[in-house]
XYZ file of C-alpha atoms in Angstrom:
319
model
C 116.936 123.502 96.847
C 117.612 119.955 95.776
C 117.401 119.092 92.096
C 117.016 115.568 90.892
C 120.109 114.697 88.929
C 119.160 113.068 85.627
C 120.063 109.723 84.104
C 123.035 110.679 81.962
C 123.909 107.492 80.081
C 122.430 106.783 76.669
C 123.042 103.022 76.659
C 120.124 100.735 76.058
C 120.848 96.996 76.150
C 120.537 95.421 72.731
C 117.425 93.314 72.358
C 117.219 90.607 69.760
C 113.557 90.924 68.908
C 113.942 88.829 65.756
C 115.010 85.420 66.964
C 116.125 82.439 64.901
C 115.843 78.762 65.768
C 116.554 75.568 63.910
C 114.541 75.663 60.707
C 112.505 78.852 61.126
C 112.584 82.483 62.154
C 110.323 84.215 64.649
C 109.624 87.907 64.234
C 108.671 89.788 67.408
C 109.825 93.110 65.989
C 106.505 94.921 66.392
C 106.983 98.629 67.029
C 104.725 101.512 67.934
C 105.243 105.075 66.786
C 106.683 107.145 69.617
C 104.596 110.261 70.199
C 104.093 110.367 73.976
C 107.754 110.940 74.832
C 108.084 113.898 72.409
C 104.896 115.376 73.898
C 106.336 115.028 77.405
C 109.510 116.790 76.263
C 107.529 119.650 74.699
C 105.358 119.933 77.822
C 108.413 120.165 80.086
C 109.976 122.852 77.903
C 106.705 124.809 77.836
C 106.382 124.589 81.615
C 109.946 125.834 82.039
C 109.294 128.850 79.784
C 106.141 129.636 81.772
C 108.137 129.197 84.977
C 110.723 131.755 83.862
C 108.004 134.162 82.697
C 106.348 134.057 86.108
C 109.733 134.256 87.853
C 110.435 137.661 86.211
C 113.972 138.062 87.561
C 114.371 141.795 86.770
C 111.351 142.590 88.931
C 111.699 140.037 91.720
C 115.476 139.690 92.146
C 116.327 140.211 95.796
C 119.883 141.508 95.513
C 121.829 138.350 94.664
C 123.373 140.045 91.623
C 122.456 140.700 88.005
C 119.944 138.584 86.099
C 121.472 136.561 83.264
C 121.431 137.370 80.399
C 119.853 140.794 80.494
C 118.510 140.726 76.908
C 116.033 137.964 77.844
C 114.110 140.441 79.953
C 111.641 138.795 82.302
C 112.749 135.385 80.994
C 116.298 135.954 82.257
C 117.771 133.576 84.840
C 118.426 134.246 88.495
C 122.015 135.280 89.407
C 124.408 132.335 89.534
C 124.949 132.895 93.252
C 121.311 131.969 93.820
C 120.806 129.364 91.089
C 123.881 128.019 89.251
C 121.656 125.808 87.047
C 120.355 128.821 85.072
C 116.805 128.893 86.333
C 114.239 130.564 88.586
C 114.280 131.303 92.294
C 113.237 128.728 94.914
C 110.202 130.872 95.732
C 108.962 130.631 92.158
C 109.455 126.853 92.145
C 107.434 126.548 95.343
C 104.731 128.796 93.926
C 104.486 126.642 90.799
C 104.260 123.302 92.611
C 107.689 122.144 93.793
C 107.751 119.339 96.328
C 107.917 120.558 99.914
C 107.086 118.208 102.756
C 105.236 120.552 105.101
C 102.971 121.840 102.326
C 102.069 118.298 101.300
C 101.351 117.119 104.849
C 100.038 120.151 106.724
C 98.513 122.178 103.897
C 97.034 119.115 102.158
C 98.770 119.876 98.863
C 99.223 116.306 97.727
C 99.122 117.465 94.115
C 102.731 118.574 94.569
C 103.737 114.908 94.351
C 102.792 115.154 90.660
C 103.480 118.770 89.719
C 107.092 118.636 90.916
C 107.801 116.047 88.207
C 107.132 118.682 85.531
C 109.301 121.423 87.035
C 113.057 121.866 86.672
C 115.524 123.889 88.695
C 117.251 125.328 85.647
C 118.028 125.125 81.971
C 120.929 122.713 82.579
C 118.700 120.469 84.691
C 115.972 120.518 82.034
C 118.314 119.781 79.129
C 119.977 116.833 80.850
C 116.665 115.280 81.872
C 115.000 115.714 78.498
C 118.012 114.348 76.644
C 117.910 111.276 78.875
C 114.167 110.912 78.356
C 114.578 110.944 74.580
C 117.421 108.426 74.655
C 115.629 106.018 76.987
C 111.930 106.703 76.530
C 111.571 106.646 72.748
C 113.075 103.159 72.511
C 110.820 101.861 75.278
C 107.717 103.467 73.789
C 108.445 101.976 70.375
C 108.627 98.528 71.932
C 105.799 98.655 74.489
C 103.461 101.450 73.418
C 102.473 104.778 74.920
C 99.995 103.448 77.500
C 102.453 101.270 79.403
C 105.314 103.759 79.166
C 103.025 106.617 80.201
C 101.897 104.673 83.278
C 105.513 103.770 84.074
C 106.665 107.372 83.787
C 103.915 108.880 85.928
C 103.702 106.206 88.634
C 107.500 106.064 88.980
C 107.651 109.838 89.264
C 105.083 109.801 92.069
C 106.943 106.966 93.780
C 110.086 109.085 93.731
C 108.181 112.041 95.170
C 106.759 109.941 98.015
C 110.148 108.556 99.081
C 111.717 111.996 98.780
C 109.031 113.496 101.018
C 109.501 110.794 103.638
C 113.231 111.397 104.034
C 113.963 114.974 102.890
C 111.738 117.293 104.905
C 113.766 120.496 104.685
C 114.358 120.727 100.939
C 112.544 121.965 97.865
C 112.695 119.231 95.223
C 111.832 119.299 91.517
C 112.655 117.326 88.406
C 111.683 114.417 86.174
C 114.601 112.188 87.079
C 112.501 110.109 89.494
C 110.357 109.161 86.511
C 113.472 108.649 84.379
C 114.979 106.321 86.958
C 111.669 104.476 86.864
C 112.199 103.825 83.159
C 115.731 102.698 83.962
C 114.453 100.311 86.630
C 111.862 98.972 84.203
C 114.626 98.262 81.684
C 116.303 96.046 84.259
C 113.170 94.118 85.248
C 112.170 93.791 81.585
C 115.505 92.170 80.861
C 115.063 89.768 83.774
C 111.451 88.803 83.132
C 112.015 88.346 79.381
C 115.372 86.653 79.889
C 114.747 83.803 77.437
C 114.311 86.033 74.364
C 117.602 87.914 74.761
C 120.953 87.168 73.206
C 124.117 88.244 75.038
C 122.159 88.167 78.290
C 125.055 88.474 80.725
C 126.733 91.326 78.832
C 123.471 93.281 78.654
C 122.765 92.690 82.346
C 126.245 93.693 83.505
C 126.263 96.827 81.368
C 122.849 97.886 82.633
C 123.741 97.217 86.274
C 126.970 99.218 85.984
C 125.070 102.107 84.414
C 122.475 102.040 87.206
C 125.102 101.925 89.949
C 127.023 104.862 88.460
C 123.926 107.017 88.133
C 122.705 106.225 91.644
C 126.196 106.916 92.977
C 125.991 110.443 91.557
C 123.032 110.956 93.875
C 125.196 110.855 96.997
C 126.543 114.295 96.075
C 125.016 117.263 97.922
C 122.013 119.104 96.455
C 120.867 115.998 94.563
C 117.637 114.298 95.603
C 118.750 110.678 95.474
C 115.651 109.521 97.353
C 113.605 110.580 94.332
C 115.978 108.539 92.172
C 115.678 105.499 94.438
C 111.904 105.775 94.800
C 111.448 106.099 91.048
C 113.873 103.274 90.328
C 112.229 100.842 92.762
C 108.757 101.710 91.483
C 109.792 101.299 87.852
C 111.645 98.067 88.621
C 108.506 96.530 90.129
C 106.234 97.909 87.408
C 108.477 96.418 84.733
C 107.578 92.907 85.908
C 103.890 93.862 85.656
C 103.710 95.914 82.465
C 106.584 94.777 80.260
C 106.058 91.032 79.940
C 106.685 89.490 76.555
C 105.132 86.156 75.416
C 107.252 83.065 75.759
C 109.631 82.323 72.905
C 107.697 81.071 69.854
C 104.235 81.430 71.409
C 102.667 83.313 68.493
C 103.803 80.792 65.909
C 103.006 77.717 67.992
C 99.565 79.115 68.844
C 98.669 78.768 65.161
C 99.499 75.045 65.115
C 96.898 72.281 65.624
C 95.427 72.353 69.115
C 97.343 69.319 70.412
C 100.657 70.986 69.462
C 99.915 74.458 70.835
C 101.641 76.026 73.824
C 98.798 76.585 76.254
C 100.354 79.264 78.439
C 101.352 82.551 76.825
C 103.855 83.299 79.593
C 106.391 81.171 81.404
C 105.691 80.214 85.042
C 108.520 82.350 86.430
C 107.125 85.389 84.595
C 103.755 84.941 86.262
C 105.361 84.460 89.677
C 107.380 87.647 89.265
C 104.235 89.460 88.074
C 102.276 88.521 91.208
C 105.112 89.242 93.647
C 105.990 92.593 92.053
C 102.360 93.735 91.948
C 101.811 92.794 95.596
C 105.009 94.537 96.751
C 104.214 97.624 94.671
C 100.688 97.986 96.080
C 101.900 97.371 99.642
C 104.797 99.807 99.280
C 102.659 102.546 97.777
C 100.012 102.109 100.485
C 102.488 102.168 103.382
C 104.384 105.103 101.875
C 101.267 107.213 101.371
C 99.963 106.455 104.864
C 103.285 107.354 106.462
C 103.566 110.535 104.412
C 100.131 111.934 105.138
C 100.421 111.007 108.814
C 103.555 113.146 108.958
C 105.953 110.290 109.696
C 109.675 110.866 109.250
C 111.340 108.025 107.369
C 114.632 108.802 109.098
C 113.103 107.712 112.415
C 112.705 104.208 111.014
C 116.053 104.079 109.196
C 118.899 105.869 110.985
C 121.434 105.322 108.219
C 119.220 106.019 105.193
C 120.256 109.665 104.971
C 123.593 108.446 103.590
C 121.736 107.205 100.517
C 121.180 110.788 99.443
C 124.360 112.476 100.626
C 127.656 111.188 102.015
C 129.659 113.918 103.790
C 133.323 114.352 102.966
C 136.168 116.784 103.485
C 135.042 118.648 100.363
C 131.362 119.160 101.240
C 128.783 118.905 103.977
C 125.306 117.429 103.712
């Protein structure tokens, strides 16, 4: 059972949304109220409670030890020998919609690409993911609204599921961290595509890149689905160029000037170029990935070294 290790860092690069120039100030500090991210958190917690209720450890425990803690009754966790993350059994996760390659391909259960995003392997897994979602998602939703962040979250999560299915055929995978890495990837592309409106650009970029590298590096440990992380990150990175564009510096104010002084284009040329390229690559990647998945192709046949992206063997563990 491979759980998707969550984004653990709470850093968000500082954005200077109120910019000053010679003689006047431009206010781009428009914010939405964040309600989608809290709803997602509540939904994940509710699903986990339902998962534990259906798991019913006292009735279905198969001799791995005592359910923990006993006073929780049917909500108690599986023995630590079976699930050290304080959660249900693998069978219950599969029953509730965990990602499993053969069921997606041969039993036509493509819906597992979505349902696995809402399941977690244990209480520890759930807490870490939801904490990360609050720290990252609320800020993004306040800046870009629930529609764009909702699309980012869901599409990135599916992208992580697709890449995971193509390369990890023997595991049961659950977790929202593919979607969370999508938000992280979108943060990076948002910084790049809106480069001109940021102060301390290099510091923000370096900090964000270091954070991304550290979190992806954690994925090379065993029992962590790093392909879900990578798939979500790549999807979110591309979507950021499409969904998170900001108008060029001073566009709103200059648009109110006399017509001969107005800035005609709302976005800079490089933003539009990145938009087109990212959208084309995203559509092509999604199409190829889905075709390969539902034709039963093994991604490892086309990339002999890619398995090291999810687990690097060492003297302390085996993959």
